[in-house]
Each structure stands twice: as C-alpha cells, then as structure tokens.
C-alpha cells in the first residue's frame, strides 16, 4: 500500500468516528434537517466533477462530465437551500428577545 | 509541494473542518441554521479552491470547461428550484432524489477518471482498482435505488412490495456478478469490460433491491441509501486523493448509518428483515374498517364532548401520526392548541420517531405549522410527561400508541411506544377502527378511559376548535 493511500484511509476512519460522535448528539427533532444537511454535504462530489473536467479529452468524457456536473450541482445547491428552508421554520416558544446573558434558555 | 499545492490542501482541510463544525452546531435547534451556513461556507471554499486549481493548472480542454460550466448552471438551477418548490410532506422524495444525483455523480467521476487514464486500466494498482469499482458499484446502486424509492414515495412506482418469483435469486445473482466483476478489476484480469459489467449489474441491482420493499419501509431505505451516497463520495475521494471528499463522504456515511439503525429500532424491525422486503401493504395511512363494526366495546364521542374534556384540562399532550399530515390538518391542530394555550392550558406534542415518512419528519411538518420546537417532546420526555397529563389527544396515530407492545407474544412486542394510556383521559381521532401498519388490534381503543371520535382529522379538529372557542368565550 502506498503511503498516500494509507494517509487517505486514516482520514476516512477518523472522519467516520468523528461523524458518529457529532451526529449522535443531534436531537431527534432535527433528524430530517440532519439528513438533508448530510445530503448537502455529499454535494462535495462537485469538487470531483471539477477534477474530471480537467482530465476529460474525448466526446464521451465531455458528455459524462456534463451529466456529472449537473447532478452534483443540483445536489449541492438544492441540498443547502432546502436545509435552510427547513431550519428557518424551527422557532422557539417566544419570539427571541435580546437578553443580557445568553445560555439560560435551556429547559 | 508547490506553494499553490500547499494552499489548495490547506483550503480543503479547512472545508472539511467547517463541515464537522456545521454538523456539530446541529446539536440544538437554536444553532442548527447557523450550522448549515457554516457547512455551506466550507462547500463554497472547497468549490472555489477546486475551480482556482483548474484555472491554475491550465491543462483542461475548452470542451471540458464548457461541459462543466453548462452542467453546473443547468443542475444548480434545477436543484435550487426543486428545493424552493417541494412541499414539506414530500421531503423524503427530495432527499431521495438528491441521494440519486449525488451517487450518480460519484459513479460518473470514477467512469470518466477510468476512461482518461493515460496508461489505461492495465497499470492500475490493486488499491486503485478496488476504489474505482467500489465507487462505480455503490454509486450505481444508490442512483437506481434512490430513483425507485423516490418513485414509490411519490406514488409513481407502486408502493406495495413488488415481488416476483425468484426475485431473491435474481438479487443474489446480480450481487455475485458485481462482486465477480469487482474481483476481476482488482486483479486486473479484465479491467475494461469488468468495470462496465460491475456498473451495469449494480444499476439493475439498485432497482431490484428497492422494488420488493414496501412503501412504509421507505424511510429506512432512504436513510440507508443516504449512507451509501456518502460511501460512494468517499470512494471518489480516494480515487482523486482528495481529503475533503473523503471526510465529507465519511461524515454522511456515518450519519446515514446512525439514522438507519435508529429508524429500524423505532419500527421494531431488523435491518435485514426490512431489506428482505415483502412487508406491509405499502402505506400505513390506509384504513379499511367501517366505524362501529368492531365488536370491541369502544366509547364513541362527539366533538362537543372532546371540547369539554380539553377546555377543563390543565395539561394536554397531542400525539400526531402521519394520518394528521395525510389529512393536511396541521394548521387546524395548531389553531386548537393555541385556543387551549390562551386559556392557560399547557399543550405539547409527543412525537414518535416513525411518526412521519422519514426520521424527524413530523417535527418539520409541525414546525411548518408554527409549532415552537420546545413544545415538541421526544419519546423519552413524552413518556415521563404522560403520567401527569390530563388528556392525551391522539390524532391519526395507531401502532405508536399500542400498549400491546408491552405484552410478550404480541406482534409489536418490544416496539418503543408513546405511553398515551398513562394519561388521565385518552382521546383518539381516527377515521375508522381500521388497523395500522402492523395490522393488529389496538387495546388502547377499548380502554375504559379512552374516547373515540370517528372522523377525518381535519374535520374533527375544526369541529373541536369551534366547540372549544364557544365554550371558552
């Protein structure tokens, strides 16, 4: 195994563990926006389509690059917009008023 | 590493960190929206960096750039419009469609990359072969499977399990074909056609894998496919040696897996049992019974009776089920709740994890109807509250409040339920005595302290709200 592949594997394993830790703390109320946020994040594949646009050198590859870019762009734009739309609806009981000290809003 | 290279890698690292911080901020509804913005900032940073690198390297051909730009504009506009227009009840379909395009894009990245390797596929290492074939296979299964899942949720594809003779055999055969083709790619025995076979078999497998699974199990399938998309994106990251793709893919893989396990647990089913398919009629909102034909003694009441009960209570816990959303009665419910709150009655909502069409779906539907998030109780909190609740108002829910889940031997034994029967009085609004998803009797309905109001949720809530307003004024 090459060193760079090993380094990538280490990043992957650690990211999975961090993901489990961070996501376990998301309250049930937010599970739908969470899945939608995850959806938006896997839109990162758009960076991959930029990379293949640099490699493409034949008609077939150009076509596939177009489709891949369209898919990834739909994923990334739609994912963030709909997550924001959902989260904007989650409001606390009272309209938020300016408080001298924050942090006392926990029930 | 050149200075530019260093900067590029640092930017990707920062983007990966922003994704993690963004997800971390989702641990409270107060900060969740900011979390999404932080994650979006990471996305813009990563995307901007990759475009800068594309320009800086200058090796791209103009047709490649045109394909990229055109695709980005067309896809970005389509995604933006879909995200603005989709109804909140249709969110599972939209998530499924985004899984499809995400997985599809990841597979295409690998296909183009494989096609443009200067030395061909014969010189690739076993590791690269593995990553290539895994990216294509997982991406293709996710793409096809998510499209079928979205079709089932939307009602374009039949929601009932589509089972044909030998379906399991076909699935097994396809899975073996994918694995064999993968092995050939990794051992470089026949990379070109093996890779194509793996992709084609994986697309068919995606379809035949989701078709036999009933519509009511789709939330679990969508969560699972979400995890798969994450894995496909991570594989694309390995292929391109790009840490931000690997990190982001791993995060989504972890989140999809956690949500899948939680959903399966809340449905009291094993993941294997769900994936095996053939379960249920495809829709748990379907009721078939006729009011009053059941021989169990139930106490049927009118909207006026219910209004009386509610108006003289001090605390009310509402148990909303998908029947509420199916009847589009959220605003009537909130109207009733506001009337009660204005009288000083405490009102909250007990939400079961499988109350909607995906994890946490009911919370979004209530938030859309302007229910503040601190009135929404999760399973544990709600069950602590029922003991000192005067009235539990069950609207369009059935199995999630079935006390039979506590009786060993029952079909739903062990399923986590909302203990609505611990409240002083239970009011159930239901169209008929029809069964729910699990298709078994619900002893709660014949409990001496339960009152049944047989009507459509929207009409019933409207009547109760009117009667309550008359009583109070």
XYZ file of C-alpha atoms in Angstrom:
580
model
C 0.000 0.000 0.000
C 1.321 3.415 -0.905
C 1.848 5.951 1.848
C -0.664 8.370 0.358
C -3.377 5.702 0.208
C -2.646 4.871 3.824
C -2.943 8.535 4.802
C -6.292 8.742 2.975
C -7.504 5.634 4.794
C -6.527 7.176 8.150
C -8.503 10.327 7.293
C -11.500 8.177 6.336
C -11.512 6.100 9.527
C -11.092 9.148 11.758
C -13.827 11.041 9.892
C -16.254 8.135 10.350
C -15.524 8.142 14.102
C -15.896 11.928 14.368
C -19.122 11.655 12.359
C -20.575 9.091 14.749
C -19.660 11.276 17.748
C -21.040 14.518 16.308
C -24.199 13.049 14.803
C -25.170 11.062 17.930
C -25.627 14.424 19.662
C -28.180 15.766 17.174
C -31.657 15.772 18.806
C -34.445 13.674 17.289
C -36.344 16.871 16.424
C -33.668 17.739 13.866
C -33.225 14.343 12.215
C -34.902 15.318 8.953
C -32.876 18.543 8.575
C -29.811 16.484 9.580
C -30.356 14.029 6.751
C -30.925 16.938 4.423
C -27.718 18.590 5.679
C -25.869 15.326 5.025
C -27.394 15.384 1.584
C -25.991 18.860 1.009
C -22.557 17.801 2.288
C -22.290 14.853 -0.106
C -22.758 17.512 -2.793
C -18.968 17.896 -2.273
C -18.771 15.449 -5.167
C -18.996 18.647 -7.237
C -15.269 19.110 -6.458
C -14.719 15.675 -8.010
C -16.524 16.751 -11.173
C -14.201 19.778 -11.410
C -11.260 17.349 -11.285
C -12.610 15.150 -14.084
C -13.361 18.220 -16.212
C -9.579 18.747 -16.220
C -8.977 15.154 -17.373
C -11.738 14.831 -19.971
C -10.371 14.632 -23.526
C -12.967 12.829 -25.650
C -16.584 13.420 -26.666
C -17.854 10.681 -24.341
C -15.981 12.120 -21.365
C -17.261 15.624 -22.128
C -20.829 14.336 -22.126
C -20.344 12.382 -18.897
C -18.644 15.403 -17.320
C -21.683 17.495 -18.234
C -24.087 14.981 -16.640
C -21.876 14.570 -13.550
C -21.588 18.347 -13.102
C -25.361 18.784 -13.498
C -26.070 16.027 -10.935
C -23.541 17.348 -8.428
C -24.641 20.983 -8.826
C -28.301 20.024 -8.325
C -27.257 18.100 -5.215
C -25.203 20.890 -3.684
C -27.487 23.846 -4.494
C -30.723 22.041 -3.673
C -29.338 20.423 -0.533
C -28.260 23.645 1.143
C -31.332 25.654 0.093
C -33.866 23.092 1.327
C -31.994 22.507 4.600
C -32.006 26.238 5.273
C -35.694 26.430 4.380
C -36.480 23.695 6.904
C -34.292 25.046 9.698
C -35.766 28.531 9.300
C -39.110 27.070 10.408
C -37.762 25.812 13.742
C -38.554 28.589 16.172
C -38.595 28.737 19.976
C -41.754 29.308 22.011
C -41.420 33.069 22.415
C -40.032 35.480 19.880
C -36.358 35.775 20.739
C -35.828 38.946 22.746
C -32.440 40.428 23.496
C -31.207 39.105 26.814
C -28.318 40.423 28.889
C -26.822 36.933 29.229
C -27.303 34.107 26.813
C -27.122 30.490 27.829
C -30.081 30.475 30.233
C -32.508 29.315 27.574
C -32.022 25.647 28.305
C -35.074 23.917 29.744
C 4.706 20.573 -2.901
C 4.464 23.947 -4.573
C 3.034 26.908 -2.670
C -0.146 26.648 -4.686
C -0.488 22.959 -3.857
C 0.017 23.699 -0.153
C -2.647 26.387 -0.212
C -5.041 24.093 -2.023
C -4.642 21.288 0.504
C -4.983 23.696 3.437
C -8.203 25.068 1.946
C -9.609 21.549 1.577
C -8.647 20.782 5.168
C -10.407 23.957 6.341
C -13.511 22.991 4.355
C -13.564 19.535 5.982
C -13.277 21.184 9.412
C -16.164 23.542 8.559
C -18.371 20.543 7.669
C -17.691 18.974 11.064
C -18.308 22.250 12.918
C -21.505 22.744 10.908
C -22.814 19.309 11.852
C -21.791 19.924 15.461
C -23.911 23.107 15.541
C -26.907 20.988 14.587
C -26.993 19.626 18.151
C -29.557 22.312 19.057
C -32.428 23.865 17.088
C -31.102 27.246 18.248
C -27.822 26.940 16.366
C -28.779 24.482 13.619
C -29.442 27.085 10.925
C -26.057 28.678 11.600
C -24.545 25.181 11.348
C -25.932 24.769 7.851
C -24.423 28.145 6.887
C -21.024 27.126 8.298
C -21.194 23.892 6.301
C -22.223 25.888 3.216
C -19.199 28.165 3.708
C -16.988 25.072 3.718
C -18.634 23.954 0.494
C -18.024 27.319 -1.211
C -14.399 27.288 -0.030
C -13.809 23.770 -1.407
C -15.579 24.501 -4.681
C -13.783 27.833 -5.135
C -10.433 26.186 -4.449
C -11.043 23.409 -6.985
C -12.052 25.937 -9.667
C -8.954 28.036 -8.915
C -6.812 24.907 -9.230
C -8.484 24.083 -12.531
C -7.588 27.534 -13.887
C -4.111 27.482 -12.339
C -3.193 24.076 -13.774
C -4.478 25.115 -17.193
C -4.463 21.558 -18.536
C -8.223 21.350 -19.082
C -9.507 21.410 -22.666
C -12.072 24.029 -23.520
C -14.809 21.420 -24.163
C -14.206 20.047 -20.674
C -14.648 23.523 -19.198
C -17.777 24.144 -21.268
C -19.283 20.795 -20.169
C -18.515 21.629 -16.547
C -19.942 25.158 -16.679
C -23.071 24.153 -18.599
C -23.724 21.235 -16.254
C -23.221 23.394 -13.175
C -25.678 26.035 -14.419
C -28.376 23.566 -15.520
C -28.056 21.348 -12.427
C -27.693 24.233 -9.988
C -30.851 25.903 -11.299
C -32.816 22.630 -11.205
C -31.686 21.885 -7.644
C -32.459 25.423 -6.483
C -35.962 25.392 -7.972
C -36.747 21.917 -6.578
C -35.526 22.964 -3.127
C -37.798 26.026 -3.132
C -40.885 24.347 -4.560
C -41.066 20.925 -2.873
C -43.727 20.627 -0.162
C -42.557 19.660 3.328
C -44.675 16.477 3.189
C -42.676 15.494 0.069
C -39.281 15.972 1.751
C -38.428 12.223 1.714
C -38.786 12.186 -2.079
C -36.499 15.206 -2.436
C -33.860 13.714 -0.124
C -34.063 10.522 -2.170
C -33.614 12.438 -5.440
C -30.558 14.235 -4.042
C -29.179 10.827 -2.991
C -29.717 9.651 -6.560
C -27.879 12.541 -8.207
C -25.104 12.514 -5.580
C -24.496 8.784 -6.042
C -24.798 9.113 -9.816
C -22.254 11.946 -9.920
C -19.808 9.930 -7.779
C -20.088 6.948 -10.146
C -19.615 9.195 -13.207
C -16.483 10.730 -11.680
C -14.972 7.228 -11.477
C -16.100 6.313 -15.010
C -14.558 9.430 -16.589
C -11.416 9.000 -14.495
C -11.074 5.352 -15.606
C -11.605 6.297 -19.258
C -8.977 9.041 -19.248
C -6.078 7.244 -17.588
C -3.162 7.721 -19.993
C -1.738 4.256 -19.378
C -5.135 2.591 -19.463
C -6.508 0.354 -16.752
C -3.817 -2.340 -17.049
C -1.306 -0.426 -14.988
C -3.521 0.492 -12.048
C -2.695 -0.774 -8.564
C -4.997 -3.184 -6.768
C -5.950 -0.377 -4.374
C -6.980 1.933 -7.218
C -8.890 -0.930 -8.837
C -10.799 -1.514 -5.618
C -11.643 2.176 -5.214
C -12.715 2.504 -8.863
C -15.045 -0.450 -8.825
C -16.427 0.342 -5.349
C -17.199 3.928 -6.399
C -18.966 2.812 -9.578
C -20.886 -0.059 -7.957
C -22.039 1.831 -4.830
C -22.842 4.954 -6.856
C -24.839 2.995 -9.439
C -26.851 1.048 -6.826
C -27.599 4.310 -4.999
C -28.582 6.117 -8.187
C -31.051 3.482 -9.391
C -32.299 2.519 -5.917
C -32.943 6.132 -4.893
C -34.900 6.840 -8.068
C -37.142 3.821 -7.363
C -37.504 4.865 -3.696
C -38.477 8.418 -4.716
C -40.951 6.978 -7.231
C -42.513 4.787 -4.545
C -42.824 7.689 -2.106
C -44.363 9.871 -4.803
C -46.732 7.099 -5.916
C -45.320 6.825 -9.457
C -43.931 3.372 -8.704
C -46.388 1.102 -6.801
C -45.778 1.470 -3.047
C -46.729 -2.132 -2.334
C -43.868 -4.615 -2.343
C -43.295 -5.661 -5.959
C -42.337 -9.309 -5.629
C -41.924 -11.801 -8.437
C -40.935 -15.441 -8.381
C -37.244 -15.890 -7.861
C -36.681 -12.203 -7.043
C -34.261 -13.048 -4.237
C -32.358 -15.346 -6.587
C -32.056 -12.546 -9.141
C -30.766 -10.154 -6.473
C -28.239 -12.697 -5.279
C -27.105 -13.353 -8.854
C -26.674 -9.621 -9.501
C -24.730 -9.154 -6.271
C -22.451 -12.050 -7.239
C -21.985 -10.511 -10.703
C -20.961 -7.167 -9.149
C -18.530 -8.879 -6.777
C -17.018 -11.066 -9.502
C -16.552 -8.078 -11.807
C -15.001 -6.195 -8.887
C -12.569 -9.026 -8.277
C -11.573 -9.073 -11.963
C -10.961 -5.315 -11.850
C -8.873 -5.522 -8.699
C -6.764 -8.403 -10.005
C -6.501 -6.580 -13.392
C -7.658 -9.651 -15.270
C -10.124 -7.748 -17.416
C -10.466 -4.190 -16.182
C -12.332 -2.508 -19.028
C -15.262 -4.822 -19.541
C -15.251 -5.957 -15.890
C -15.742 -2.374 -14.763
C -18.598 -1.892 -17.242
C -20.233 -5.138 -16.071
C -19.986 -4.073 -12.430
C -21.684 -0.756 -13.252
C -24.471 -2.290 -15.332
C -25.212 -5.067 -12.823
C -25.194 -2.504 -9.988
C -27.815 -0.344 -11.743
C -30.149 -3.338 -12.163
C -29.431 -4.399 -8.570
C -30.440 -0.938 -7.326
C -33.858 -1.362 -8.950
C -34.480 -4.962 -7.897
C -33.242 -4.223 -4.374
C -35.786 -1.457 -3.676
C -38.809 -2.725 -5.663
C -39.786 -5.529 -3.224
C -39.619 -3.218 -0.185
C -42.974 -1.771 0.935
C -43.636 1.988 0.810
C -43.937 2.228 4.593
C -40.373 0.943 4.954
C -39.018 3.593 2.557
C -37.757 5.895 5.374
C -35.245 3.213 6.361
C -34.298 2.614 2.729
C -33.784 6.341 2.104
C -31.540 6.570 5.209
C -29.583 3.543 4.024
C -29.145 4.960 0.512
C -28.050 8.248 2.104
C -25.247 6.332 3.842
C -24.395 4.648 0.512
C -24.105 8.008 -1.250
C -21.673 9.106 1.449
C -19.600 5.963 0.848
C -19.606 6.480 -2.930
C -18.413 10.072 -2.467
C -15.683 8.890 -0.074
C -14.558 6.360 -2.722
C -14.385 9.183 -5.293
C -12.215 10.998 -2.748
C -9.821 8.012 -2.523
C -9.674 7.882 -6.308
C -8.770 11.556 -6.643
C -6.709 11.585 -3.404
C -8.876 14.431 -2.159
C -9.235 14.611 1.623
C -12.290 16.862 1.620
C -14.267 14.326 -0.431
C -13.116 11.516 1.846
C -14.019 13.420 5.020
C -17.407 14.627 3.756
C -18.296 11.189 2.410
C -17.334 9.528 5.691
C -19.437 12.023 7.690
C -22.517 11.368 5.546
C -21.877 7.626 5.681
C -21.806 7.773 9.484
C -24.926 9.936 9.723
C -26.905 7.791 7.283
C -25.926 4.636 9.146
C -26.922 6.065 12.543
C -30.313 7.226 11.220
C -30.917 3.843 9.537
C -30.282 1.961 12.765
C -32.452 4.379 14.799
C -35.366 4.062 12.359
C -35.183 0.259 12.264
C -35.131 0.194 16.077
C -38.148 2.539 16.311
C -40.042 0.257 13.909
C -39.070 -2.789 15.966
C -37.617 -4.469 12.888
C -34.170 -5.655 11.996
C -32.461 -4.056 9.042
C -32.121 -7.477 7.385
C -35.870 -8.021 7.736
C -36.634 -4.650 6.090
C -34.177 -5.175 3.235
C -35.574 -8.683 2.631
C -38.764 -6.872 1.602
C -42.306 -8.057 1.063
C -43.558 -6.410 4.257
C -46.813 -4.446 4.583
C -49.266 -3.075 2.080
C -47.024 -0.194 1.197
C -48.849 2.553 3.071
C -49.653 2.784 6.752
C -52.190 5.597 6.287
C -54.646 3.243 4.597
C -57.624 2.278 6.739
C -60.136 -0.299 5.653
C -62.539 -0.853 8.561
C -66.004 0.653 8.915
C -66.813 2.659 12.082
C -68.744 0.687 14.668
C -68.447 -2.700 13.023
C -65.877 -3.822 15.547
C -67.249 -5.970 18.364
C -64.899 -4.464 20.929
C -66.670 -2.019 23.219
C -65.373 1.432 22.331
C -66.743 4.705 23.650
C -67.585 6.927 20.739
C -67.943 10.650 21.481
C -68.780 13.889 19.642
C -66.600 16.939 19.015
C -68.517 18.824 21.749
C -67.629 16.155 24.319
C -63.976 16.387 23.331
C -64.027 20.182 23.550
C -65.401 19.912 27.082
C -62.646 17.490 28.117
C -59.950 19.716 26.644
C -61.268 23.018 27.971
C -61.276 21.743 31.558
C -57.879 20.064 31.422
C -54.709 21.677 32.753
C -52.322 19.757 30.549
C -52.797 18.228 27.111
C -50.283 16.148 25.151
C -51.013 15.715 21.453
C -49.807 12.526 19.732
C -49.676 13.300 15.999
C -49.356 10.461 13.487
C -48.852 10.510 9.757
C -52.668 10.449 9.391
C -52.583 14.083 10.561
C -50.248 15.084 7.730
C -52.098 12.896 5.227
C -55.286 14.835 6.088
C -53.320 18.156 5.910
C -54.734 19.079 9.295
C -51.648 20.575 11.000
C -52.965 24.140 10.942
C -56.342 23.072 12.406
C -54.445 21.275 15.170
C -52.277 24.305 15.931
C -55.366 26.538 15.909
C -56.961 24.290 18.551
C -53.729 24.198 20.561
C -53.463 28.000 20.536
C -57.031 28.321 21.814
C -56.167 25.980 24.689
C -52.873 27.758 25.413
C -54.676 31.114 25.556
C -56.800 29.610 28.337
C -53.659 28.737 30.288
C -53.671 25.040 29.418
C -50.252 23.546 28.779
C -50.042 21.883 25.364
C -47.167 19.847 23.982
C -46.636 17.311 21.197
C -45.333 13.791 21.743
C -43.544 12.717 18.588
C -42.631 9.120 17.826
C -39.542 8.679 15.634
C -41.588 6.906 12.934
C -44.500 9.382 13.033
C -43.663 10.667 9.549
C -42.122 9.423 6.341
C -38.503 9.868 7.437
C -36.747 10.313 10.805
C -37.954 13.556 12.396
C -40.368 14.295 9.553
C -43.308 15.085 11.870
C -41.211 17.710 13.665
C -40.639 19.508 10.368
C -44.341 19.303 9.485
C -45.283 20.802 12.866
C -42.565 23.451 12.641
C -44.027 24.427 9.292
C -47.389 24.928 11.060
C -45.572 27.283 13.518
C -45.318 24.891 16.456
C -42.339 26.074 18.529
C -39.684 23.372 18.849
C -39.725 23.461 22.647
C -43.315 22.147 22.578
C -42.166 19.032 20.720
C -41.275 16.170 23.062
C -39.191 13.176 22.066
C -40.188 9.652 23.092
C -38.450 9.578 26.498
C -39.518 13.079 27.563
C -43.094 12.445 26.460
C -43.300 9.179 28.370
C -42.172 10.943 31.542
C -44.919 13.552 30.951
C -47.898 11.258 30.277
C -48.165 10.222 33.985
C -49.195 13.761 34.943
C -51.099 14.667 31.788
C -54.879 15.152 31.927
C -55.670 14.472 28.286
C -53.683 12.676 25.574
C -55.095 13.650 22.163
C -54.115 11.022 19.586
C -54.582 12.228 16.008
C -54.020 9.851 13.106
C -51.651 7.571 15.036
C -52.171 3.916 15.861
C -49.279 1.481 16.308
C -47.032 4.042 18.047
C -49.503 4.178 20.987
C -50.387 0.465 21.028
C -49.933 -0.832 24.618
C -49.761 -4.372 23.191
C -46.077 -3.550 22.617
C -45.619 -4.245 26.340
C -47.227 -7.712 26.124
C -44.816 -10.545 25.327
C -46.042 -12.542 22.363
C -47.701 -9.609 20.591
C -46.575 -8.897 17.024
C -45.418 -5.435 18.113
C -43.838 -6.643 21.388
C -40.749 -4.625 22.186
C -41.536 -1.727 19.873
C -40.844 1.560 21.657
C -44.236 3.267 22.095
C -45.652 6.509 23.459
C -47.398 5.677 26.750
C -50.544 7.667 25.924
C -52.558 5.226 28.053
C -50.841 6.614 31.186
C -52.660 9.941 30.749
C -55.873 10.664 32.705
C -58.060 10.527 29.610
C -57.198 9.458 26.076
C -58.996 10.935 23.080
C -58.405 9.252 19.749
C -59.373 10.900 16.478
C -59.476 8.254 13.786
C -61.426 7.694 10.604
C -62.383 4.128 11.488
C -61.380 1.138 13.570
C -59.031 0.096 10.762
C -55.634 -1.313 11.582
C -52.299 0.423 11.287
C -49.051 -0.596 9.694
C -48.542 -3.619 11.972
C -52.108 -4.799 11.181
C -53.079 -5.776 14.723
C -55.769 -4.713 17.242
C -55.011 -1.762 19.498
C -56.248 -2.371 23.092
C -55.901 1.381 23.764
C -59.107 1.991 21.768
C -61.204 -0.223 24.072
C -59.565 1.074 27.267
C -62.288 2.402 29.672
C -60.598 5.845 29.777
C -60.377 6.179 26.003
C -62.903 8.202 23.971
C -63.030 7.652 20.220
C -64.010 10.394 17.789
C -64.586 8.833 14.368
C -63.975 11.435 11.691
C -61.422 12.770 9.252
C -58.668 14.547 11.230
C -59.183 17.920 9.519
C -62.979 17.989 10.012
C -62.738 16.662 13.575
C -60.100 19.190 14.691
C -62.061 22.004 13.075
C -65.241 20.973 14.953
C -63.371 20.627 18.257
C -61.689 24.022 17.834
C -65.052 25.695 17.116
C -66.718 23.993 20.090
C -63.805 24.903 22.375
C -63.935 28.561 21.338
C -67.689 28.650 22.082
C -67.106 27.061 25.489
C -64.358 29.439 26.455
C -65.938 32.697 25.341
